[in-house]
Amino acid sequence: VSTVRIAVDLLGGDSAPAVVVDGALQACRADPGLQLLLVGPASAADGMLHALEPGLREQVDVRAVAASAAPVRGTGRGVNTTVRAAVRAVADGSADAVLSAGPTGATVSAAALGLGRSPGVRRPALAATLPTAAGRLVLLDVGSSVDANPATLAGHAVLGAAYGAVSLGLAAPRVGLLSIGTEPGKGDGVRRAAHPLLDELSLPAGAGYVGLIEGNHVVAGDRADVVVTDGFTGNVLLKGLEAAFDLGGVRPVDAPPRAATLLGVAGTVVVCHGAAVPADVASGLALAARLHRTTAVARLTDLITAGGIEMPENPRGDA
Amino acid sequence: VSTVRIAVDLLGGDSAPAVVVDGALQACRADPGLQLLLVGPASAADGMLHALEPGLREQVDVRAVAASAAPVRGTGRGVNTTVRAAVRAVADGSADAVLSAGPTGATVSAAALGLGRSPGVRRPALAATLPTAAGRLVLLDVGSSVDANPATLAGHAVLGAAYGAVSLGLAAPRVGLLSIGTEPGKGDGVRRAAHPLLDELSLPAGAGYVGLIEGNHVVAGDRADVVVTDGFTGNVLLKGLEAAFDLGGVRPVDAPPRAATLLGVAGTVVVCHGAAVPADVASGLALAARLHRTTAVARLTDLITAGGIEMPENPRGDA
């Protein structure tokens, strides 16, 4: 396997750095091509390096950030500093991808500022992959655009369609808008305004808009391969479904990673839940490695620009 | 058991009247005290009465509505007529409760207009009971208030706390606000504005506000017994979780009914999903019977008014 260098935010997550380190080591054992750059305060990083089993020492390096970046619980101050430094490692060419389990908002702004947005994208979107009765689907956004307007949802549809093609290998993905009924007109004001926008939208990768779908269709996977929603609804649903799958023992061995990909920025960025366990961090690192090895971001951007797809305009002009 | 008379909207639901009739018969077999008044076009009702097994004939009666009330698919026109007639049966004293699997909006307006709202309530809320790893919890709203403002969410907290006490027998229910993180400030604009309102609110039944919770806590049931959200998010989450529980085979024999109770109207109103199967309709009828037999609506209203609880004001003044 080819080498992939991933910058890891050592302070991201509720139980950082312990969970992040455990997840990093799991990932290294599973993938000898992984080269991790742990970004955090020297104190945390050094202790970890000393405890490393010899076989893994060559896969792990450390980038120390100033002691003032120590996290202040509840403020996300230190976390913001480490995620920004981790993003910088990608921007300066020291890493191929970045992973954080820190606050989503901090990671999204660090990535948008540090790597830049993809052409035409105003609102990056976090895309999660979920297991369904029929296979897998892409749900987006799961936490970035919490007060989304209709144009933002239309932008998610474009990004999600391209990601479904690139990441799940879907030909002509079916794109659905998550709502509370399937007949046009069902939903809140944002959904009622977004539906006609999506209906007229040109989508990449031969994707087609299938209309409104409901929460149960996200589990069945029968109506859509890409499910578009705002970051509030998507985050609530994702966390609820993951917990329900765990309770029911549904999670298969080849379950999709419990990590989300940030779409619409010019780099490979993976986000884990703040309450991620080491296996989740490891699955996020494996996802980041796969995205880099398959040049997913470049292919996604190509599908959109080469397809002549225009990103929907945001009439209010907010970023 | 005491007799309970329930008016049933024969045309409510995607597969009405067949599913409604099957569910009604299941419920009658399980509860000899049930007395159902099927409200619908004479054609549908007559065919059904003829097919009745003799033992059930005394439990089922029919109220025919004009043939013009035949449903027009997509418009909800006929459905609206039958649900209004079913509500009228409660208002005129011919029934003790009403059940519909028709469009939620039509049922809520028919009930609010036909039965009146409870004192101080501007926005009725649909409350569902969900199984959790820890037991059961109340989730509201699940489809009525789709564009909820902060005051509406505060009103849901009052209604939900009283319902948790009356329906689940909870002493001092813990009330949580569904969001995308647990620290204050997490969430969209509506949640950020609702959190301080809830924090200052007097709740009935000794209930206490525990702050923000996330989607996974709805499955765990560890942080809150009553989960407050808007009707859009609640509907998406409810349908997703029910499908995930089914996929995982989690649904226990004593699972809570797959039906929601309309809170804040002066009568017993139960709503089933449009895609309800006969067992769901039967569970909804059993729920309606239990609510009536335990005088739940009167006790809920008492908890709020006798407790001197003021329903939160809606600053925008919308209904």
XYZ file of C-alpha atoms in Angstrom:
638
model
C 0.000 0.000 0.000
C 1.093 3.546 -0.645
C 2.000 5.847 2.204
C -0.630 8.294 3.480
C 0.362 11.017 5.921
C -2.483 12.141 8.204
C -2.311 15.034 10.655
C -4.285 14.130 13.783
C -5.719 16.686 16.215
C -4.485 15.234 19.503
C -6.827 17.370 21.622
C -10.039 16.825 19.671
C -12.774 14.833 21.421
C -14.286 14.468 24.866
C -11.646 11.971 26.048
C -8.653 13.397 24.215
C -5.817 12.674 23.982
C -6.244 9.083 25.260
C -8.967 8.008 22.817
C -7.238 9.716 19.891
C -3.943 7.980 20.659
C -5.579 4.567 21.080
C -7.430 5.017 17.810
C -4.257 6.155 16.059
C -2.383 3.055 17.185
C -5.213 0.754 16.102
C -5.184 2.383 12.688
C -1.392 2.064 12.349
C -1.475 -1.622 13.187
C -4.157 -2.199 10.555
C -2.459 -0.159 7.810
C 1.371 -0.178 7.577
C 1.151 2.590 4.975
C -0.251 5.053 7.526
C 2.116 7.805 8.675
C 0.532 9.863 11.462
C 1.478 13.335 12.557
C 0.031 13.885 16.016
C -0.555 17.578 16.603
C -0.788 18.709 20.221
C 1.026 19.991 23.279
C 4.498 18.520 23.761
C 3.512 17.094 27.161
C 0.726 14.925 25.777
C 2.665 13.951 22.654
C 5.882 12.997 24.437
C 4.230 10.712 26.950
C 2.523 8.982 24.103
C 5.672 8.515 22.045
C 7.464 6.908 24.997
C 4.660 4.408 25.463
C 4.724 3.376 21.799
C 5.440 -0.236 21.007
C 8.669 -0.343 18.946
C 6.997 -1.603 15.781
C 4.842 1.490 15.497
C 7.457 4.146 16.262
C 8.246 4.733 12.612
C 4.602 5.341 11.751
C 4.061 8.112 14.271
C 5.524 11.574 14.507
C 4.624 14.561 16.596
C 4.162 18.225 15.888
C 4.177 20.133 19.156
C 2.057 23.240 19.517
C 2.694 25.901 22.151
C 1.749 25.081 25.739
C -0.753 27.926 25.703
C -2.802 25.730 23.418
C -3.678 23.419 26.281
C -7.407 22.906 26.104
C -9.697 24.944 28.303
C -12.694 22.716 28.876
C -15.930 24.096 27.496
C -14.265 26.878 25.552
C -12.687 24.772 22.828
C -9.782 27.227 22.890
C -6.916 24.763 22.947
C -8.788 22.447 20.614
C -9.186 25.200 18.058
C -5.427 25.792 18.154
C -4.513 22.145 17.601
C -7.017 21.626 14.793
C -5.722 24.764 13.085
C -2.146 23.485 13.394
C -3.241 20.095 12.041
C -4.899 21.763 9.043
C -1.731 23.816 8.530
C 0.225 20.565 8.224
C -1.892 19.727 5.164
C -1.625 23.256 3.774
C 2.195 23.263 4.085
C 2.551 19.841 2.505
C 3.569 17.893 5.631
C 0.396 15.827 5.572
C -2.090 14.506 2.999
C -5.193 14.652 5.180
C -6.399 15.802 8.580
C -8.600 14.190 11.229
C -10.213 15.767 14.293
C -12.770 14.652 16.878
C -12.994 18.199 18.194
C -15.923 20.606 17.881
C -17.291 20.467 14.344
C -17.559 24.221 13.950
C -13.889 24.736 14.791
C -12.776 22.050 12.340
C -14.955 23.364 9.539
C -13.705 26.946 9.913
C -10.091 25.843 10.289
C -10.393 23.769 7.100
C -12.251 26.432 5.094
C -9.718 29.087 6.085
C -6.601 26.939 5.967
C -7.293 24.918 2.813
C -9.808 27.086 0.989
C -13.208 26.138 -0.356
C -13.764 24.197 -3.559
C -14.834 26.290 -6.572
C -18.308 27.758 -6.093
C -18.869 26.275 -2.644
C -20.101 28.661 0.049
C -21.090 26.141 2.685
C -18.990 23.006 3.161
C -21.009 19.978 4.281
C -20.209 17.034 6.515
C -21.182 13.756 4.869
C -21.659 10.536 6.832
C -22.109 7.073 5.373
C -24.791 4.946 7.013
C -25.607 1.261 6.735
C -29.102 0.564 5.416
C -31.224 -2.508 4.908
C -30.339 -2.183 1.213
C -26.623 -1.322 1.514
C -25.238 2.113 2.294
C -26.203 5.715 1.836
C -24.717 9.162 2.234
C -26.377 11.533 4.720
C -25.415 15.194 4.645
C -25.103 17.611 6.340
C -24.535 16.056 9.772
C -23.441 19.063 11.780
C -21.916 21.888 9.800
C -24.829 23.955 8.430
C -27.109 24.139 11.466
C -29.247 27.032 10.209
C -29.350 25.999 6.563
C -31.367 27.893 3.984
C -32.829 26.317 0.824
C -29.815 27.221 -1.364
C -27.490 25.594 1.149
C -29.526 22.391 0.922
C -29.301 22.555 -2.877
C -25.521 22.916 -2.558
C -25.461 19.847 -0.302
C -27.319 17.931 -3.022
C -24.572 18.701 -5.556
C -21.742 17.817 -3.161
C -23.534 14.715 -1.894
C -24.279 13.390 -5.368
C -20.628 13.714 -6.367
C -19.485 12.146 -3.095
C -21.897 9.240 -3.513
C -20.406 8.552 -6.937
C -16.794 8.887 -5.763
C -17.010 7.285 -2.333
C -19.663 4.585 -2.745
C -19.058 4.067 -6.453
C -22.679 4.786 -7.243
C -23.691 5.285 -10.850
C -26.458 7.877 -11.103
C -27.138 8.271 -7.372
C -30.713 8.942 -6.262
C -30.807 12.146 -4.224
C -33.640 12.666 -1.718
C -34.586 15.603 0.486
C -35.300 14.526 4.062
C -38.743 15.671 5.210
C -41.800 14.506 7.149
C -43.867 13.179 4.279
C -43.275 12.259 0.663
C -45.788 14.475 -1.127
C -44.453 17.845 -2.324
C -45.428 20.494 0.197
C -44.655 18.319 3.219
C -42.151 19.762 5.655
C -41.171 23.040 7.242
C -40.619 26.332 5.435
C -37.025 25.504 4.493
C -37.993 22.183 2.948
C -40.981 23.652 1.072
C -38.671 26.251 -0.476
C -35.823 23.787 -1.115
C -37.930 21.219 -2.982
C -38.499 23.317 -6.148
C -34.817 24.350 -6.117
C -33.724 20.708 -6.016
C -36.276 19.814 -8.646
C -34.640 22.179 -11.165
C -31.046 21.502 -10.166
C -28.422 19.977 -12.464
C -26.676 17.273 -10.467
C -23.249 15.733 -11.165
C -22.488 12.050 -11.795
C -25.789 11.451 -13.548
C -27.587 11.828 -10.245
C -31.325 12.442 -10.118
C -33.516 14.122 -7.534
C -36.202 11.710 -6.291
C -38.129 14.163 -4.111
C -39.013 14.071 -0.434
C -38.195 11.083 1.738
C -38.792 10.345 5.446
C -36.710 9.187 8.403
C -37.579 5.532 7.873
C -36.303 5.657 4.286
C -32.854 6.559 5.627
C -32.818 3.189 7.382
C -34.399 1.239 4.534
C -32.187 2.798 1.868
C -34.883 2.011 -0.667
C -35.650 5.445 -2.064
C -32.412 7.425 -2.052
C -28.639 6.894 -2.006
C -27.886 10.453 -0.965
C -30.035 12.127 1.682
C -29.931 15.900 1.921
C -30.762 17.731 5.137
C -29.615 20.572 7.362
C -26.799 20.037 9.862
C -29.120 20.119 12.871
C -31.553 17.459 11.685
C -28.760 15.357 10.171
C -26.708 15.395 13.360
C -29.672 14.439 15.558
C -30.702 11.641 13.181
C -27.151 10.300 12.738
C -26.487 10.088 16.473
C -29.901 8.556 17.088
C -29.529 5.923 14.366
C -25.986 4.969 15.392
C -27.167 4.436 18.972
C -30.206 2.457 17.786
C -28.034 0.251 15.552
C -25.722 -0.398 18.512
C -28.686 -1.262 20.735
C -30.019 -3.663 18.135
C -26.619 -5.164 17.381
C -27.117 -4.242 13.737
C -23.612 -2.906 13.170
C -22.038 -5.330 10.700
C -18.329 -6.182 10.584
C -17.953 -4.158 7.397
C -19.940 -1.230 8.824
C -19.171 2.149 7.311
C -16.757 4.338 9.307
C -18.191 6.310 12.228
C -16.666 9.475 10.887
C -17.782 12.149 8.452
C -16.045 13.647 5.431
C -15.997 17.411 5.006
C -17.072 18.172 1.428
C -16.450 21.463 -0.342
C -12.970 22.251 0.956
C -9.763 21.832 -1.040
C -8.338 18.964 0.971
C -9.126 15.688 2.697
C -10.739 16.386 6.067
C -12.377 13.780 8.296
C -14.336 14.563 11.465
C -15.121 12.154 14.309
C -17.818 12.527 16.954
C -16.638 14.128 20.192
C -17.705 10.954 22.004
C -15.823 8.731 19.544
C -14.278 5.527 20.905
C -10.831 4.391 19.655
C -12.407 2.133 17.015
C -14.266 5.156 15.622
C -11.061 7.203 15.410
C -9.356 4.265 13.710
C -12.242 3.982 11.227
C -11.952 7.715 10.553
C -8.242 7.386 9.839
C -8.902 4.464 7.504
C -11.520 6.605 5.745
C -9.089 9.512 5.379
C -6.456 7.149 3.973
C -8.905 5.670 1.488
C -10.098 9.108 0.370
C -6.511 10.218 -0.234
C -5.448 7.033 -2.018
C -8.442 7.235 -4.339
C -7.907 10.994 -4.947
C -11.513 11.425 -3.888
C -11.452 15.205 -3.406
C -9.988 15.871 -6.846
C -12.411 13.455 -8.500
C -15.349 14.990 -6.640
C -14.361 18.485 -7.761
C -13.850 17.226 -11.333
C -17.309 15.661 -11.423
C -18.798 19.015 -10.504
C -16.676 21.368 -12.621
C -16.131 19.096 -15.650
C -19.851 18.340 -15.560
C -20.510 22.063 -15.915
C -22.560 21.951 -12.699
C -23.112 25.337 -11.131
C -23.259 25.457 -7.378
C -26.611 26.946 -6.324
C -26.489 30.621 -5.487
C -27.239 31.657 -1.992
C -29.678 34.561 -2.336
C -28.885 35.934 1.103
C -25.217 35.903 0.316
C -24.083 34.503 3.678
C -21.015 32.346 3.720
C -62.966 -3.496 31.988
C -65.008 -0.362 31.497
C -66.370 0.564 28.098
C -64.460 3.075 25.987
C -66.037 4.481 22.826
C -63.516 5.522 20.175
C -64.324 7.301 16.932
C -62.030 6.010 14.176
C -61.253 7.908 10.975
C -61.861 5.194 8.396
C -60.106 7.072 5.589
C -56.953 8.080 7.475
C -53.707 6.454 6.336
C -51.985 5.419 3.137
C -53.771 2.061 2.971
C -57.125 3.111 4.381
C -59.657 1.788 4.958
C -58.215 -1.765 4.904
C -55.435 -1.195 7.439
C -57.696 0.818 9.723
C -60.355 -1.892 9.705
C -57.831 -4.674 10.352
C -56.328 -2.710 13.213
C -59.772 -1.956 14.624
C -60.693 -5.641 14.653
C -57.381 -6.601 16.310
C -58.026 -4.027 19.006
C -61.607 -5.231 19.593
C -60.478 -8.822 20.002
C -57.869 -7.752 22.558
C -60.179 -5.483 24.558
C -63.868 -6.470 24.934
C -64.534 -3.044 26.479
C -63.742 -1.266 23.226
C -66.674 0.210 21.345
C -65.606 1.587 17.980
C -67.413 4.112 15.851
C -65.997 3.872 12.341
C -66.423 7.179 10.549
C -66.313 7.085 6.763
C -68.241 6.769 3.517
C -71.150 4.324 3.678
C -69.636 2.206 0.898
C -66.437 1.471 2.799
C -68.191 1.050 6.130
C -70.935 -1.278 4.894
C -68.580 -3.702 3.191
C -66.624 -3.875 6.380
C -69.632 -4.496 8.606
C -70.740 -7.388 6.419
C -67.345 -9.017 6.693
C -67.333 -8.795 10.486
C -67.107 -12.008 12.451
C -70.285 -12.295 14.583
C -68.499 -11.942 17.925
C -67.273 -8.463 17.071
C -70.449 -7.013 15.607
C -71.559 -5.529 18.899
C -68.275 -3.707 19.354
C -68.374 -1.880 16.047
C -70.731 0.783 14.755
C -70.575 3.046 11.755
C -71.163 6.737 11.214
C -71.534 7.376 7.512
C -70.341 10.637 6.050
C -71.534 11.996 2.715
C -70.202 10.344 -0.430
C -68.605 13.639 -1.450
C -66.156 12.957 1.350
C -64.481 10.232 -0.676
C -60.756 10.887 -0.448
C -59.019 12.738 -3.249
C -55.464 11.435 -3.227
C -52.883 14.068 -2.493
C -55.402 16.684 -1.438
C -56.443 15.164 1.869
C -59.947 16.476 1.097
C -61.971 13.404 1.942
C -59.667 12.558 4.818
C -60.165 15.985 6.313
C -63.900 15.440 6.183
C -63.803 12.081 7.941
C -61.410 13.203 10.653
C -63.596 16.241 11.313
C -66.648 14.008 11.578
C -64.748 11.679 13.928
C -63.767 14.620 16.138
C -67.371 15.775 16.089
C -68.405 12.410 17.529
C -66.285 13.220 20.602
C -67.585 16.786 20.757
C -71.230 15.660 20.633
C -70.703 12.975 23.269
C -71.015 9.935 20.981
C -67.391 8.938 21.587
C -64.776 9.252 24.340
C -61.725 9.520 22.091
C -60.725 9.778 18.459
C -58.041 8.060 16.369
C -56.769 8.931 12.894
C -53.893 7.778 10.708
C -54.558 10.613 8.298
C -52.425 13.698 7.661
C -51.242 15.089 11.005
C -52.020 18.690 10.138
C -55.648 17.878 9.337
C -56.116 15.941 12.573
C -54.510 18.648 14.699
C -56.662 21.416 13.233
C -59.820 19.312 13.393
C -59.117 18.570 17.071
C -58.148 22.129 18.002
C -61.259 23.513 16.315
C -63.678 20.760 17.266
C -62.623 20.147 20.881
C -60.866 23.396 21.778
C -57.389 23.889 23.193
C -56.493 23.339 26.831
C -56.186 26.513 28.937
C -53.218 28.626 27.842
C -52.113 26.314 25.052
C -51.462 27.928 21.676
C -49.686 25.052 19.961
C -50.836 21.492 20.634
C -48.017 18.933 20.491
C -47.870 15.326 19.376
C -46.132 13.158 21.955
C -44.694 9.728 21.144
C -43.398 7.186 23.638
C -40.168 5.462 22.655
C -38.392 2.432 24.096
C -34.899 3.182 25.402
C -32.040 1.147 26.799
C -33.170 2.411 30.217
C -36.962 2.090 29.810
C -39.191 4.564 28.026
C -39.250 8.241 27.233
C -41.599 10.818 25.785
C -40.535 12.601 22.591
C -42.470 15.677 21.506
C -43.327 17.231 19.134
C -43.314 14.534 16.440
C -45.064 16.310 13.598
C -47.410 19.088 14.601
C -45.223 22.199 15.096
C -42.931 21.992 12.072
C -41.736 25.597 12.192
C -41.529 25.891 15.970
C -40.227 28.995 17.679
C -38.545 29.003 21.124
C -41.778 29.711 23.028
C -43.460 26.796 21.296
C -40.640 24.518 22.468
C -41.087 25.852 26.005
C -44.800 25.056 25.759
C -43.923 21.529 24.642
C -41.736 21.181 27.753
C -44.718 21.959 30.011
C -47.086 19.605 28.170
C -44.442 16.877 27.912
C -43.535 17.008 31.593
C -47.192 16.636 32.602
C -47.709 13.836 30.069
C -44.614 12.001 31.313
C -46.025 12.098 34.832
C -49.535 11.030 33.790
C -48.735 8.516 31.051
C -45.472 6.933 32.217
C -46.080 7.514 35.918
C -42.816 9.398 36.248
C -42.162 11.307 39.448
C -40.215 14.478 38.733
C -39.498 13.818 35.033
C -36.185 15.031 33.628
C -36.874 17.283 30.623
C -34.169 17.700 27.975
C -33.946 19.894 24.876
C -32.798 17.945 21.820
C -29.757 19.543 20.202
C -26.400 18.677 18.604
C -24.181 18.983 21.673
C -24.678 19.171 25.415
C -22.945 22.445 26.270
C -25.195 25.517 26.340
C -24.862 27.370 23.050
C -24.882 24.199 20.947
C -27.556 24.024 18.289
C -29.306 26.191 15.759
C -30.820 29.608 16.402
C -34.092 28.207 17.730
C -32.328 25.961 20.251
C -29.969 28.720 21.393
C -32.969 30.956 22.092
C -35.059 28.178 23.650
C -32.427 27.012 26.154
C -32.608 30.106 28.425
C -36.426 30.034 28.228
C -36.482 26.418 29.375
C -33.906 27.143 32.033
C -36.240 29.656 33.695
C -39.467 27.757 33.150
C -41.688 26.415 35.931
C -42.540 22.843 35.013
C -45.444 20.756 36.333
C -45.222 17.406 38.169
C -41.962 18.338 39.883
C -40.177 18.090 36.554
C -36.745 19.621 36.074
C -34.967 20.883 32.972
C -31.675 19.030 32.480
C -30.376 21.065 29.525
C -29.333 20.011 26.046
C -29.194 16.379 25.015
C -28.247 14.650 21.731
C -29.778 12.084 19.414
C -27.982 9.168 21.063
C -29.422 10.106 24.471
C -32.912 9.558 23.062
C -31.947 5.923 22.516
C -30.034 5.513 25.778
C -32.707 7.215 27.885
C -30.025 8.057 30.425
C -30.307 11.828 30.570
C -33.945 12.732 30.045
C -37.414 11.207 30.354
C -39.067 13.892 28.241
C -37.317 15.122 25.103
C -38.440 18.435 23.631
C -37.987 19.274 19.960
C -39.758 20.797 16.982
C -42.188 18.730 14.940
C -39.842 18.448 11.956
C -36.832 17.085 13.837
C -39.013 14.930 16.089
C -40.851 13.358 13.167
C -37.638 12.570 11.265
C -36.001 11.090 14.373
C -39.068 9.063 15.401
C -39.482 7.474 11.975
C -35.738 6.795 11.744
C -35.516 5.210 15.188
C -38.609 3.054 14.706
C -37.157 1.729 11.440
C -33.756 1.137 13.070
C -35.344 -0.715 16.002
C -37.245 -2.893 13.528
C -34.075 -3.601 11.559
C -32.270 -4.588 14.744
C -35.170 -6.597 16.087
C -35.109 -4.424 19.207
C -38.861 -3.995 19.467
C -39.853 -5.808 22.665
C -43.170 -7.546 23.214
C -44.250 -4.781 25.570
C -43.071 -2.055 23.187
C -44.795 1.296 23.552
C -47.600 1.969 21.056
C -46.629 3.196 17.601
C -49.008 6.092 17.891
C -48.782 9.603 19.256
C -51.014 11.473 21.690
C -52.105 15.008 20.866
C -51.454 17.152 23.946
C -53.024 20.534 24.571
C -56.513 19.882 23.251
C -59.586 19.293 25.400
C -60.066 15.650 24.521
C -58.342 12.326 23.922
C -56.832 12.303 20.436
C -54.430 9.659 19.112
C -52.614 9.882 15.781
C -51.056 6.988 13.860
C -48.449 7.188 11.100
C -49.869 7.272 7.579
C -47.878 4.103 6.859
C -49.197 2.375 9.994
C -49.750 -1.390 9.822
C -52.809 -2.954 11.517
C -50.809 -3.688 14.695
C -49.911 0.009 14.929
C -53.553 1.036 14.598
C -54.486 -1.528 17.252
C -51.758 -0.185 19.567
C -53.068 3.324 18.975
C -56.593 2.248 19.920
C -55.276 0.558 23.058
C -53.424 3.772 23.895
C -56.576 5.857 23.398
C -58.527 3.458 25.622
C -55.880 3.600 28.353
C -55.738 7.402 28.216
C -59.511 7.626 28.586
C -59.754 5.028 31.352
C -57.040 6.787 33.350
C -58.603 10.238 32.714
C -55.199 11.273 31.412
C -56.262 14.510 29.719
C -58.040 15.839 32.811
C -55.114 14.857 35.077
C -52.614 16.440 32.680
C -54.572 19.689 32.618
C -54.888 19.583 36.422
C -51.146 19.147 36.873
C -50.582 22.285 34.841
C -53.366 24.517 36.149
C -53.410 23.329 39.785
C -49.629 23.630 39.784
C -50.008 27.276 38.869
C -47.868 26.678 35.791
C -48.186 29.379 33.167
C -47.907 28.301 29.583
C -45.038 30.207 27.939
C -46.126 33.232 25.948
C -45.508 33.245 22.274
C -43.973 36.637 21.532
C -44.929 36.512 17.878
C -48.508 35.741 18.811
C -49.019 33.095 16.148
C -51.373 30.261 16.930
